[in-house]
XYZ file of C-alpha atoms in Angstrom:
75
model
C 185.306 104.397 172.300
C 183.747 107.838 172.614
C 180.525 106.386 174.029
C 182.413 104.480 176.718
C 184.257 107.647 177.785
C 180.928 109.412 178.185
C 179.794 106.616 180.498
C 183.014 106.864 182.511
C 182.619 110.636 182.819
C 179.008 110.269 183.907
C 179.910 107.616 186.469
C 182.764 109.718 187.831
C 180.533 112.769 188.076
C 177.866 110.841 189.970
C 180.463 109.304 192.266
C 181.843 112.739 193.087
C 178.358 114.078 193.769
C 177.716 111.171 196.133
C 181.038 111.646 197.921
C 180.382 115.366 198.357
C 176.932 114.674 199.783
C 178.427 112.079 202.121
C 181.115 114.420 203.440
C 178.564 117.164 204.059
C 176.388 114.765 206.052
C 179.333 113.369 208.018
C 180.665 116.802 208.963
C 177.188 118.028 209.896
C 176.743 114.982 212.135
C 180.147 115.658 213.722
C 179.204 119.249 214.536
C 175.785 118.212 215.836
C 177.130 115.436 218.020
C 179.935 117.589 219.401
C 178.043 120.781 220.229
C 174.426 119.658 220.684
C 174.780 116.187 222.179
C 178.010 116.914 224.015
C 179.690 113.654 222.973
C 181.579 113.758 219.664
C 181.295 110.770 217.398
C 184.584 108.892 217.184
C 184.572 107.808 213.538
C 183.337 110.899 211.719
C 186.707 112.653 211.658
C 188.406 109.681 210.003
C 185.529 109.183 207.556
C 185.631 112.861 206.567
C 189.409 112.683 206.057
C 189.116 109.585 203.861
C 186.274 111.110 201.846
C 188.275 114.307 201.348
C 191.212 112.331 199.959
C 189.004 110.461 197.496
C 187.236 113.654 196.438
C 190.598 115.274 195.804
C 191.957 112.406 193.714
C 188.813 111.713 191.702
C 188.032 115.420 191.349
C 191.490 116.115 189.929
C 191.057 113.294 187.414
C 187.629 114.581 186.418
C 188.860 118.170 186.144
C 191.771 117.091 183.961
C 189.446 115.027 181.760
C 187.084 117.957 181.226
C 189.907 120.484 180.683
C 189.289 122.477 183.873
C 192.400 121.543 185.888
C 194.359 124.746 186.480
C 197.541 123.274 187.913
C 198.471 121.395 184.759
C 197.727 124.350 182.488
C 200.381 126.481 184.181
C 203.133 123.881 183.787
């Protein structure tokens, strides 16, 4: 059981790293297309919003699992 939880933690950590890299790239492309090219990309705002929601949900689960979630400690 302990070994499987380590694999879940590792997978969640890698997923969060990938999502963070994706949101950085999407927002950078949005800024570049808006200010350099003059025509903002239409989908990047929605993609960034969706990625931010998933990062928030999965990040809270990972923080709670590792004992670093501050909001639940106060309650």
